[in-house]
PDB file of C-alpha atoms and ligand atoms in Angstrom:
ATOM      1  CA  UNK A   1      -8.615 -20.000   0.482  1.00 91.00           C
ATOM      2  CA  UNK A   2      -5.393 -20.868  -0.334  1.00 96.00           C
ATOM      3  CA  UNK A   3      -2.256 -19.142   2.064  1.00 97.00           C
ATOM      4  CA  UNK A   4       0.614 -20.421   1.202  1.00 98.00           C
ATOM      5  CA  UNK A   5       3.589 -20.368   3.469  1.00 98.00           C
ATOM      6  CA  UNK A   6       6.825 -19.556   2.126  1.00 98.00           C
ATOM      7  CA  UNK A   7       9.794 -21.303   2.182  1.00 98.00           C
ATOM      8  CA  UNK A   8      13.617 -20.177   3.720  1.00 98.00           C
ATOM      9  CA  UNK A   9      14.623 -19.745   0.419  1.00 98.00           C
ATOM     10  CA  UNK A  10      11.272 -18.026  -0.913  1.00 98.00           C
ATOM     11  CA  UNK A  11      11.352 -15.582   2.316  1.00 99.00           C
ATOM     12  CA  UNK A  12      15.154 -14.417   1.825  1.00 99.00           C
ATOM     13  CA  UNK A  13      13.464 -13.397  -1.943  1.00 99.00           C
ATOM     14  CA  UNK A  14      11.042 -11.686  -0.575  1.00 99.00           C
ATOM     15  CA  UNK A  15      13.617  -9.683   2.250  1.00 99.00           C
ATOM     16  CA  UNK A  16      15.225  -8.708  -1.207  1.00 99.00           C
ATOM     17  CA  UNK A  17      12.061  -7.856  -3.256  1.00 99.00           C
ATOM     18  CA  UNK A  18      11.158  -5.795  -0.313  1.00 99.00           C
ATOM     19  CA  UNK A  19      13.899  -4.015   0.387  1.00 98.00           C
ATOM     20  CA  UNK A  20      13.696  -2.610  -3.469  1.00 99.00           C
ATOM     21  CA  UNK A  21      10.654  -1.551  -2.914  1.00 99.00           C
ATOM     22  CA  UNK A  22      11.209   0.253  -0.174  1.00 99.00           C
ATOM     23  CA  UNK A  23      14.693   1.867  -1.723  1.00 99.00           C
ATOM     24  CA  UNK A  24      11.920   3.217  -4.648  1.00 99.00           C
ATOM     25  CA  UNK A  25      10.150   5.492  -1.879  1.00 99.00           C
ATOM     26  CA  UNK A  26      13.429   6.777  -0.618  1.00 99.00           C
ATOM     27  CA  UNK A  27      14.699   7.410  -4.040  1.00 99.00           C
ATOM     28  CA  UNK A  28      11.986   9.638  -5.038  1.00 99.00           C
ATOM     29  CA  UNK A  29      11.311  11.352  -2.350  1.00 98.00           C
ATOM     30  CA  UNK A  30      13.188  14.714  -3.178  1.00 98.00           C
ATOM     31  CA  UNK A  31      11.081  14.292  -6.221  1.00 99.00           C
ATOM     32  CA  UNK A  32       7.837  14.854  -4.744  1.00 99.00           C
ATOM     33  CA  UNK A  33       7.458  19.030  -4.850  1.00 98.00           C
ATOM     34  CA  UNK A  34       5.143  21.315  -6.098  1.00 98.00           C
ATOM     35  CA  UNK A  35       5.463  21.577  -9.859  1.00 98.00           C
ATOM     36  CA  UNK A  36       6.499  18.155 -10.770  1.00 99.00           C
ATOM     37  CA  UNK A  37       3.635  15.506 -12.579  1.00 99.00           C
ATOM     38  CA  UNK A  38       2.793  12.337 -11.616  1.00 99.00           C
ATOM     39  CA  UNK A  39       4.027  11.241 -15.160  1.00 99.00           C
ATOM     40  CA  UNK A  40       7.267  12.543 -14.409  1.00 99.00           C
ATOM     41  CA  UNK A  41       7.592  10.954 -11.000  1.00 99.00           C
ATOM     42  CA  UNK A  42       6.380   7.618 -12.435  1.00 99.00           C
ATOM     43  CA  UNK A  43       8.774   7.928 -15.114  1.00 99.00           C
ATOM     44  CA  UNK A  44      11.650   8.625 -12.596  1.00 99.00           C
ATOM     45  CA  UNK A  45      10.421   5.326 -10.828  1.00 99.00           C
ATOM     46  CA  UNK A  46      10.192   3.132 -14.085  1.00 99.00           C
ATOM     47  CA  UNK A  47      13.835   3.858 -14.775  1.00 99.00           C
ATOM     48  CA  UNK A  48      15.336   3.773 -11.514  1.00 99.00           C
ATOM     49  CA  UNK A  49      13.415  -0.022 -11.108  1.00 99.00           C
ATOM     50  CA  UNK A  50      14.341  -1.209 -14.735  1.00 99.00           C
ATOM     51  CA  UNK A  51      17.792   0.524 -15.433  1.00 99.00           C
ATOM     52  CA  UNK A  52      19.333   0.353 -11.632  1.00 98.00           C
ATOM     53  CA  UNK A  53      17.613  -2.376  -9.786  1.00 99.00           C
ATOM     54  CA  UNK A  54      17.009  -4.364 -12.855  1.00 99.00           C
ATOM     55  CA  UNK A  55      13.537  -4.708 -11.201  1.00 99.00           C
ATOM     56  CA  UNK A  56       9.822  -5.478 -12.625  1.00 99.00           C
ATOM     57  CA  UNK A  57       7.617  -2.862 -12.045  1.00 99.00           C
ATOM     58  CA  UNK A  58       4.588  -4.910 -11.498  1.00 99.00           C
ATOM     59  CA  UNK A  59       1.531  -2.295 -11.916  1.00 98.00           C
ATOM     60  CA  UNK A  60       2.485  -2.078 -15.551  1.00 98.00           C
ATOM     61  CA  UNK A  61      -0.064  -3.993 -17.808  1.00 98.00           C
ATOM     62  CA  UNK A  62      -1.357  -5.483 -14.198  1.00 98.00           C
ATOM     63  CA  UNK A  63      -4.877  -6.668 -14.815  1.00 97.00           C
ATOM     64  CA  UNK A  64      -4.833  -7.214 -18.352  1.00 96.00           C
ATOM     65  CA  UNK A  65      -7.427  -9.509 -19.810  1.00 93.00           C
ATOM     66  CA  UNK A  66      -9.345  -9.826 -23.455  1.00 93.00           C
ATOM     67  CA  UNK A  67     -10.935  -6.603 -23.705  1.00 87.00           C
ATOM     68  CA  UNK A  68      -9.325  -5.031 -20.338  1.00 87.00           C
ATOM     69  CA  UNK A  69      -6.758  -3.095 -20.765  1.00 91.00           C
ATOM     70  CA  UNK A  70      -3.860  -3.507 -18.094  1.00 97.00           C
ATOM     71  CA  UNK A  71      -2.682  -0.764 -15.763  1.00 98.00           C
ATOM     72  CA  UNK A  72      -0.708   1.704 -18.082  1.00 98.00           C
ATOM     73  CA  UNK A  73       1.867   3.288 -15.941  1.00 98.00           C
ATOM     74  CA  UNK A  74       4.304   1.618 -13.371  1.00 99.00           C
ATOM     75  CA  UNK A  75       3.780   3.388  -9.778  1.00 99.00           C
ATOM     76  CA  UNK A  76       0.086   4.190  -8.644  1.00 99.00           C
ATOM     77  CA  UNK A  77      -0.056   8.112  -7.694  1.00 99.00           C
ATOM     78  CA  UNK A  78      -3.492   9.141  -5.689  1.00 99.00           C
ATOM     79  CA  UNK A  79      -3.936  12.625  -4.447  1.00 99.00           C
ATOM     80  CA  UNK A  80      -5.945  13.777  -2.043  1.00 99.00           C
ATOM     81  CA  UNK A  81      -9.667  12.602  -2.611  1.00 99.00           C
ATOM     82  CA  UNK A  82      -8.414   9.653  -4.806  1.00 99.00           C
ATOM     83  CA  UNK A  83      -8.167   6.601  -2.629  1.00 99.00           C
ATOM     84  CA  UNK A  84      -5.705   4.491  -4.577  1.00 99.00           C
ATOM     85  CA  UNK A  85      -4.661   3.102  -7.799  1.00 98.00           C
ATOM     86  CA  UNK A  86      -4.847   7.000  -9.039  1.00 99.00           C
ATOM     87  CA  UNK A  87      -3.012   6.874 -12.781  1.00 98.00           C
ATOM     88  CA  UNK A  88      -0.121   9.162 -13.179  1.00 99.00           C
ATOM     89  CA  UNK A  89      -0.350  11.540 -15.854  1.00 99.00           C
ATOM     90  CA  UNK A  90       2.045  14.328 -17.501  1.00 98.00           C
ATOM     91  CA  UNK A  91      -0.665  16.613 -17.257  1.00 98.00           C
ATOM     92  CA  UNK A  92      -1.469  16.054 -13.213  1.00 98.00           C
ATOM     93  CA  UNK A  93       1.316  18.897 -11.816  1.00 98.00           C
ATOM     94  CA  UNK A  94       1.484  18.758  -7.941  1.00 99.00           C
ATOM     95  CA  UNK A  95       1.064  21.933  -5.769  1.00 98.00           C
ATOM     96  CA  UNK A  96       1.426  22.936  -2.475  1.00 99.00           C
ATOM     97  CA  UNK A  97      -1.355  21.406  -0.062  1.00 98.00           C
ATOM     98  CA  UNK A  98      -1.796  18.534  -1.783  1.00 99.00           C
ATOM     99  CA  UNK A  99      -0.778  15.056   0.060  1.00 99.00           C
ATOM    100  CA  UNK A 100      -0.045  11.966  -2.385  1.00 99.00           C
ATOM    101  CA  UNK A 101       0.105   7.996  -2.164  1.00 99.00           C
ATOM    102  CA  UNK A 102       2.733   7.012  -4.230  1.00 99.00           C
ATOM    103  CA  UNK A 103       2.467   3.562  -4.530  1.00 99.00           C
ATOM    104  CA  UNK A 104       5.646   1.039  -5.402  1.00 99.00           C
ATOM    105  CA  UNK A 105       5.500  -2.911  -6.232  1.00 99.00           C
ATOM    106  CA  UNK A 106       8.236  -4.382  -8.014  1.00 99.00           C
ATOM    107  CA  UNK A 107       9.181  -7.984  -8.566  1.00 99.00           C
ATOM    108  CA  UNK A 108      12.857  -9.179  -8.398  1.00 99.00           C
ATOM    109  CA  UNK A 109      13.888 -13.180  -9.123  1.00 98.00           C
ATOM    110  CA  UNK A 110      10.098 -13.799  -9.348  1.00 98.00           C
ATOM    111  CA  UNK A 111       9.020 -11.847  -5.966  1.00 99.00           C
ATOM    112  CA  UNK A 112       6.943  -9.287  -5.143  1.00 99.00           C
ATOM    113  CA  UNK A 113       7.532  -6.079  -2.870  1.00 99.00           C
ATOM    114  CA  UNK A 114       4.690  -4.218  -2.237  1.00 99.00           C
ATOM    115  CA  UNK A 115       4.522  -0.706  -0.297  1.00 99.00           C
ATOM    116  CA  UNK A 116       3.314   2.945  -0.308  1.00 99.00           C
ATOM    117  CA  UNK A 117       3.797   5.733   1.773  1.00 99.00           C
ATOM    118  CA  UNK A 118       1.896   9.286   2.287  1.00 99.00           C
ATOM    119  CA  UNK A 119       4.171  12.625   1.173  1.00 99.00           C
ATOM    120  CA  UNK A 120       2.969  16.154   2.200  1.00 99.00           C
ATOM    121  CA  UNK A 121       3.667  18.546  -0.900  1.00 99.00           C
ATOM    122  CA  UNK A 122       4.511  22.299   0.413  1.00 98.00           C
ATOM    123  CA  UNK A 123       2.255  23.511   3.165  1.00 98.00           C
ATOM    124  CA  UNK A 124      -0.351  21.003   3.614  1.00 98.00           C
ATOM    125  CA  UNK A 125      -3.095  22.032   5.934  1.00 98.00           C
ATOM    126  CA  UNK A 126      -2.930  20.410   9.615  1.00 98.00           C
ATOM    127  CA  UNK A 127      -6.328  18.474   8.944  1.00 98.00           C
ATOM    128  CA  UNK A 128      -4.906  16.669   6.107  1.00 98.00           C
ATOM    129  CA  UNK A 129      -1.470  15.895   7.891  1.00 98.00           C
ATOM    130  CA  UNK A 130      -3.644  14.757  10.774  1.00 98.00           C
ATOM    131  CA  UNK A 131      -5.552  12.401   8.726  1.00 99.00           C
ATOM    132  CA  UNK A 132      -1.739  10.796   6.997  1.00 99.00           C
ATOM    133  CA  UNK A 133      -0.485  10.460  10.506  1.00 99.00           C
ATOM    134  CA  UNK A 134      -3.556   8.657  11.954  1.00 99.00           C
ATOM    135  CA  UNK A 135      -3.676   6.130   8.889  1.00 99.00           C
ATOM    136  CA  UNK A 136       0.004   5.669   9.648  1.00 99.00           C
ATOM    137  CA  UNK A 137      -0.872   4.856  13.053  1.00 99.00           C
ATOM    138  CA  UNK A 138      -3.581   2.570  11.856  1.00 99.00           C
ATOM    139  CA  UNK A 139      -1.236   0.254   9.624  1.00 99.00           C
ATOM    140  CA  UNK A 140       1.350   0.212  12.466  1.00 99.00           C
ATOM    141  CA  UNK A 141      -1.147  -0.689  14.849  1.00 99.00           C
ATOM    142  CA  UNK A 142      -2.406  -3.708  12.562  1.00 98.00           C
ATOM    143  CA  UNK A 143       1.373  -4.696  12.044  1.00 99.00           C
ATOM    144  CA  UNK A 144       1.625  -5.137  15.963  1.00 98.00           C
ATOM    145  CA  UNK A 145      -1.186  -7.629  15.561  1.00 98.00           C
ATOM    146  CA  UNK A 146       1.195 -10.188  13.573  1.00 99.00           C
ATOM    147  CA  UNK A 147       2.230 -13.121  15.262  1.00 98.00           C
ATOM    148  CA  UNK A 148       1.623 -17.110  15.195  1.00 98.00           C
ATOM    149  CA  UNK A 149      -1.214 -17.435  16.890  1.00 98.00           C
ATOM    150  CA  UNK A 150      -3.539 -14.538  16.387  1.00 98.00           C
ATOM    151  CA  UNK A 151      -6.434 -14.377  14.309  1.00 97.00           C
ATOM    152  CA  UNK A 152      -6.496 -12.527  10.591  1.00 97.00           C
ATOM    153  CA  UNK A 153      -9.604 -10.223  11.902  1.00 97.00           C
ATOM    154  CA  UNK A 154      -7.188  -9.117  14.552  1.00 98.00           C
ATOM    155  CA  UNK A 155      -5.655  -6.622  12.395  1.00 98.00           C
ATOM    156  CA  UNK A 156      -8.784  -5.172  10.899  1.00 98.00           C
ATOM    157  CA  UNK A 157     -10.192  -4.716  14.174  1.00 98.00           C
ATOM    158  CA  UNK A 158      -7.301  -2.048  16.179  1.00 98.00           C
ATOM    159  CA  UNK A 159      -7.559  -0.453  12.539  1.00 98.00           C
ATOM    160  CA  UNK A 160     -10.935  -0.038  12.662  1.00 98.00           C
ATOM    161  CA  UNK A 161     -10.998   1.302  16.547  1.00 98.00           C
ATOM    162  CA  UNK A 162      -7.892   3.539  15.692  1.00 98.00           C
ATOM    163  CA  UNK A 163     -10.034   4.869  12.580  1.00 98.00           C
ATOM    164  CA  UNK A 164     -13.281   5.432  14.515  1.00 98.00           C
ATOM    165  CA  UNK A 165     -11.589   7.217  17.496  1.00 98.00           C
ATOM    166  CA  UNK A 166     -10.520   9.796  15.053  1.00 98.00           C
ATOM    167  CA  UNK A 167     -13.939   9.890  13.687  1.00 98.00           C
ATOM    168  CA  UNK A 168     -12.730   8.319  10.155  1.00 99.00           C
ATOM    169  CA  UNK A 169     -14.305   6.221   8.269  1.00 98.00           C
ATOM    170  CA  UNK A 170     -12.666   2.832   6.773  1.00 98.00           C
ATOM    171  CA  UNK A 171     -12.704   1.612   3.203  1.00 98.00           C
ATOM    172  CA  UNK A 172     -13.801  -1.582   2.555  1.00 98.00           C
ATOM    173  CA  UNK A 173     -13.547  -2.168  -1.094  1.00 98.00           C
ATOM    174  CA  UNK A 174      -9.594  -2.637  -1.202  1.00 98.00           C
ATOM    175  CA  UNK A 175      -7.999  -4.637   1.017  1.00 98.00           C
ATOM    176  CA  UNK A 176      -4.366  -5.741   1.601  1.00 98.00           C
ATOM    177  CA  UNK A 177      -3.316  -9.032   0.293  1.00 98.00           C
ATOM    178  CA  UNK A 178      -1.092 -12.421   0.711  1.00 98.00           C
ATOM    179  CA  UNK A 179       1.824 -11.681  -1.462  1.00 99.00           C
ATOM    180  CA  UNK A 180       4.920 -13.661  -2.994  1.00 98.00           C
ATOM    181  CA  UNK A 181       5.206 -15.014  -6.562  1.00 98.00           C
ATOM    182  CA  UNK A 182       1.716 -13.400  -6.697  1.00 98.00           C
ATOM    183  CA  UNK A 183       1.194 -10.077  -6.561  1.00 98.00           C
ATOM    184  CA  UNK A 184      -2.264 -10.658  -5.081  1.00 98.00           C
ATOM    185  CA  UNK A 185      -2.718 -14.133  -3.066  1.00 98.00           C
ATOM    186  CA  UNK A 186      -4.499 -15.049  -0.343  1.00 98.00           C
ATOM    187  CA  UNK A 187      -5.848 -14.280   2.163  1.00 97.00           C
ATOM    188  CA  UNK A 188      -7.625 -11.047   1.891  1.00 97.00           C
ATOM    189  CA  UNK A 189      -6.476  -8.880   4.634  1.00 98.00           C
ATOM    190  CA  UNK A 190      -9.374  -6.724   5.575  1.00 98.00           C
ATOM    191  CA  UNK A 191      -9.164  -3.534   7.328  1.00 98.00           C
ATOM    192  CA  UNK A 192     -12.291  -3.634   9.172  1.00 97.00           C
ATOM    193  CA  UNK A 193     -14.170  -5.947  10.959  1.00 94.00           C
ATOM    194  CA  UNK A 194     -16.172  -7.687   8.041  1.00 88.00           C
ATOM    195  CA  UNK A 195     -15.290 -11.315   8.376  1.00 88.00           C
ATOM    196  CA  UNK A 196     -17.809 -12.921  10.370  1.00 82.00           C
ATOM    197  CA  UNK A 197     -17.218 -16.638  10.517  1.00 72.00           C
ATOM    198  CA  UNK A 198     -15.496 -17.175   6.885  1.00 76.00           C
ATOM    199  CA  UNK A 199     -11.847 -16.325   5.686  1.00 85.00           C
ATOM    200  CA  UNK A 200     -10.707 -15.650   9.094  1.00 95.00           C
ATOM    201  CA  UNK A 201      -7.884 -17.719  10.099  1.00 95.00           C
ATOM    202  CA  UNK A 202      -5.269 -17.821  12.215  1.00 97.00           C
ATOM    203  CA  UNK A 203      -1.680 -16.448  11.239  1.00 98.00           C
ATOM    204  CA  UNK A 204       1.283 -18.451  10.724  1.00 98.00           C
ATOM    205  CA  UNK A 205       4.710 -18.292  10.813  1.00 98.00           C
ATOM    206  CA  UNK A 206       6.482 -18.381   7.155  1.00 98.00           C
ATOM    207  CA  UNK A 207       2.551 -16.376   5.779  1.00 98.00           C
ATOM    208  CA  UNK A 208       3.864 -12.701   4.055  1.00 99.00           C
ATOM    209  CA  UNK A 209       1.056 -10.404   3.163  1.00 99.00           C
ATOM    210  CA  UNK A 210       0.464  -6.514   2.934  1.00 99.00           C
ATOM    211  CA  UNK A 211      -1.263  -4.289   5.541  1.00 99.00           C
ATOM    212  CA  UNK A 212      -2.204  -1.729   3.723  1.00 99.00           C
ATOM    213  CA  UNK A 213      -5.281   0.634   5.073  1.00 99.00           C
ATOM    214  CA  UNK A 214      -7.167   3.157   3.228  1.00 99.00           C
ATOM    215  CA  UNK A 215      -8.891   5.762   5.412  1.00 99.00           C
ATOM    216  CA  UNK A 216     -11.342   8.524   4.960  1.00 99.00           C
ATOM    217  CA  UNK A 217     -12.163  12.087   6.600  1.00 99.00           C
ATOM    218  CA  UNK A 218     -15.421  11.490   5.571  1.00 98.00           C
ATOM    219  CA  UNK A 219     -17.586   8.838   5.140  1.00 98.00           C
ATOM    220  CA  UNK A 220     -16.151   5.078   4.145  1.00 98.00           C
ATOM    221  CA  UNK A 221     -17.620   4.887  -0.061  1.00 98.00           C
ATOM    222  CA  UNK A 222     -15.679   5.406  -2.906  1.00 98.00           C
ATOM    223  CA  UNK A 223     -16.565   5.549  -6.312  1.00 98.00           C
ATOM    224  CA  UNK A 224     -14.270   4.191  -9.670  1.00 98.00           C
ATOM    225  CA  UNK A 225     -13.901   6.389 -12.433  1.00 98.00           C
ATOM    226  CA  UNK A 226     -14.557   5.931 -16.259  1.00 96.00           C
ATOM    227  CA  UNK A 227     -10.773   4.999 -16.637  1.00 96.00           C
ATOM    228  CA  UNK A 228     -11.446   1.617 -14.562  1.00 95.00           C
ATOM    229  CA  UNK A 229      -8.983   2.085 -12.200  1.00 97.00           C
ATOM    230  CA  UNK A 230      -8.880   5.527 -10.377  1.00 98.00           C
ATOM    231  CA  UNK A 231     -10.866   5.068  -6.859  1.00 98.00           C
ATOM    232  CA  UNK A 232     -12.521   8.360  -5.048  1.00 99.00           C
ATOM    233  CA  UNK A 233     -14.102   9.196  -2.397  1.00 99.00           C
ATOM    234  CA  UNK A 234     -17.954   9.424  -2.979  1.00 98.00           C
ATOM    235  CA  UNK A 235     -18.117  12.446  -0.904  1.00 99.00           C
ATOM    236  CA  UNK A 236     -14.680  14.208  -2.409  1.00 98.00           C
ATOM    237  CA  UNK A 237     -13.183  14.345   1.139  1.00 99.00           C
ATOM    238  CA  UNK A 238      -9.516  13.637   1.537  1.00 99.00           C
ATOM    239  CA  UNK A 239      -8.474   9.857   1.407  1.00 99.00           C
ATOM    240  CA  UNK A 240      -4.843   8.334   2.827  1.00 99.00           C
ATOM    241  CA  UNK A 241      -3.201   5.061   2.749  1.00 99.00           C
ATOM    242  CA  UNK A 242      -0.013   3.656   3.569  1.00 99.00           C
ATOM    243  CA  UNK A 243       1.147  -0.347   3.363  1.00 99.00           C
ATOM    244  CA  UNK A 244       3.913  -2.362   3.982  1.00 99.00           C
ATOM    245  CA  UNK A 245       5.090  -6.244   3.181  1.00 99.00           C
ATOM    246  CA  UNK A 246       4.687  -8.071   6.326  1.00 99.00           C
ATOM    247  CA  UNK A 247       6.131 -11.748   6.945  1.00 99.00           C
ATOM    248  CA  UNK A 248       5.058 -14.128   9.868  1.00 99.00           C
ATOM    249  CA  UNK A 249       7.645 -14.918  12.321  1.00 98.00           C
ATOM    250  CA  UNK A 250       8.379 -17.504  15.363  1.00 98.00           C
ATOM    251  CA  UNK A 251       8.243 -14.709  17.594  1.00 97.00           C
ATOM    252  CA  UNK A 252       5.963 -12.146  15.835  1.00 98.00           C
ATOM    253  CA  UNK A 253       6.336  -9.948  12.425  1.00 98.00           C
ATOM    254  CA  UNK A 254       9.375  -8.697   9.995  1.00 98.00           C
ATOM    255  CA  UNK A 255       8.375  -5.941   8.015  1.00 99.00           C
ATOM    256  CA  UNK A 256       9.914  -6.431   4.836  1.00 99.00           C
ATOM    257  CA  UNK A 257       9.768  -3.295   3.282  1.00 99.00           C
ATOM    258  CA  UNK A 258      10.656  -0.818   5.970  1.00 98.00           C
ATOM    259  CA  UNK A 259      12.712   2.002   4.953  1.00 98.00           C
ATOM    260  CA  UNK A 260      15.717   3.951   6.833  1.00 98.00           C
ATOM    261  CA  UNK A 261      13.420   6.623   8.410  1.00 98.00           C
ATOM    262  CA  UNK A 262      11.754   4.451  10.487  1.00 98.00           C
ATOM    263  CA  UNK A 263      14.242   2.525  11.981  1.00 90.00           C
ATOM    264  CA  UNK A 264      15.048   3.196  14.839  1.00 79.00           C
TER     265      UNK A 264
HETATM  266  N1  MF3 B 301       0.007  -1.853  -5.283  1.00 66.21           N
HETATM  267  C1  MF3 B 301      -1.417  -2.032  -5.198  1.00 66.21           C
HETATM  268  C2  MF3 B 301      -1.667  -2.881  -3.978  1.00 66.21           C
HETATM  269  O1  MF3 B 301      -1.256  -2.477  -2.932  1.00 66.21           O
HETATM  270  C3  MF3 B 301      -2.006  -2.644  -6.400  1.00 66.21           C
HETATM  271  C4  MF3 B 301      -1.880  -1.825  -7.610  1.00 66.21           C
HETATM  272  S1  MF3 B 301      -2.572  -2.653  -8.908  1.00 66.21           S
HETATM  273  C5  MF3 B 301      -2.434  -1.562 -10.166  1.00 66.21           C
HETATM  274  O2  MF3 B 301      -2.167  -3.952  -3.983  1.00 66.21           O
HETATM  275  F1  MF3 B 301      -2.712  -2.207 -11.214  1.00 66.21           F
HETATM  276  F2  MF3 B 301      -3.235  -0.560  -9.927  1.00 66.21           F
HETATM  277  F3  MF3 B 301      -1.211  -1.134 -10.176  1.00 66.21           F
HETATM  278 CO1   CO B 302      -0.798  -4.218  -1.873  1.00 66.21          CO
HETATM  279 CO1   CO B 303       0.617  -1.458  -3.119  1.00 66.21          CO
END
């Protein structure tokens, strides 16, 4: 494992790269009704990033290797029993009752901002709003975790409680991620309790990584689809996430990518 810890300079980057990121949810937010595509919203995104920001959409082509193709769009759009890196499409229209991930990484001056957020389309029933809010509360309650001196497993463990409480069920094949030139550096930043003795460590000031849980109404396994990329649910039910970019402080945690609506 190899966490590296960013510099002044690298860390007013990633307050920039962050911000942007976060500005992406906020733009497209009146976007997100019943009746629009995800191919539409993702093209909305992809221009606003490259045209106004002069930003990097980073999903686009991620993942590429000799005989793997790359992701093809630039946002990731999951709906309802798709539990993240969902494709968009011109042909997937939204309707009422259906909640959607949209999620937004760009990279500005070589720095990546990383974050995603839960939006309720029309009337969404109060068992699917229930399980947005709780996954909310889960990545909040991970973020209060952050500060030199605790422990990695710290944050996966109040997620995991938070999760069980509400009789969810946490997924344990994604996980959130050190961040910076990379999109994806180390550690991994698990959002349950599954590190045992190796890659804990402790958290220290200057680390930036995302907290970003996935949880389930039903039980924790997901399946990937024939396009390599599109996670489910194995059992269908309704799957949420939400993340943010999260640096290290003396006294605690700066979220990097927090947006006007929740300041407070
Ligand atoms: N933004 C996702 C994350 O939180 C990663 C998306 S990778 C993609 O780590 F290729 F699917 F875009
Ligand atoms: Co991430
Ligand atoms: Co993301």
């Amino acid at each position: 494992m190899n966490i590296l810890i960013k510099t002044h300079e690298e860390i007013e980057k990633m307050r920039i790269a962050g911000r942007l990121a976060a500005e992406v949810l906020e733009m497209i937010e009146p976007y997100v009704k019943p009746g629009i595509s995800t191919g539409e919203l993702d093209r909305i995104c992809h221009n606003f990033m490259v045209n106004e920001q002069k930003t990097v959409p980073a999903p686009l082509n991620y993942g590429a290797a000799p005989g793997r193709p790359g992701f093809p769009k630039s946002i990731c759009t999951s709906i309802n029993h798709v539990v993240c890196h969902g494709i968009p499409s011109d042909k997937k229209m939204l309707k009422s009752g259906d909640m959607i991930n949209i999620d937004i990484t760009v990279i500005k001056d070589g720095y990546h901002g990383d974050t995603s957020k839960m939006f309720m389309v029309g009337d969404v029933q109060p068992f699917n709003q229930r399980l947005a809010k709780v996954t909310q509360e889960c990545m909040y309650k991970g973020i209060d975790q952050v500060k030199p001196g605790a422990r990695l497993s710290d944050i996966g463990r109040v997620i995991a409680h938070h999760a069980h409480n509400n009789h969810y069920s946490v997924v344990e094949e994604y996980c959130g991620h050190g961040i910076g030139r990379g999109f994806h550096e180390d550690p991994q930043v698990l959002h349950y309790e599954g590190y045992g003795d190796r890659n804990d460590c402790e958290l220290k000031e200057g680390m930036i990584f995302t907290i970003e849980p996935m949880i389930n109404a039903g039980k924790k396994g997901t399946k990937l689809l024939s396009d390599n990329w599109t996670a489910i649910t194995k059992d269908r039910r309704p799957s949420a996430q939400w993340e943010h970019t999260i640096l290290v402080t003396a006294s605690g945690r700066e979220v990097l990518t927090l947006r006007k609506e929740e300041r407070t």
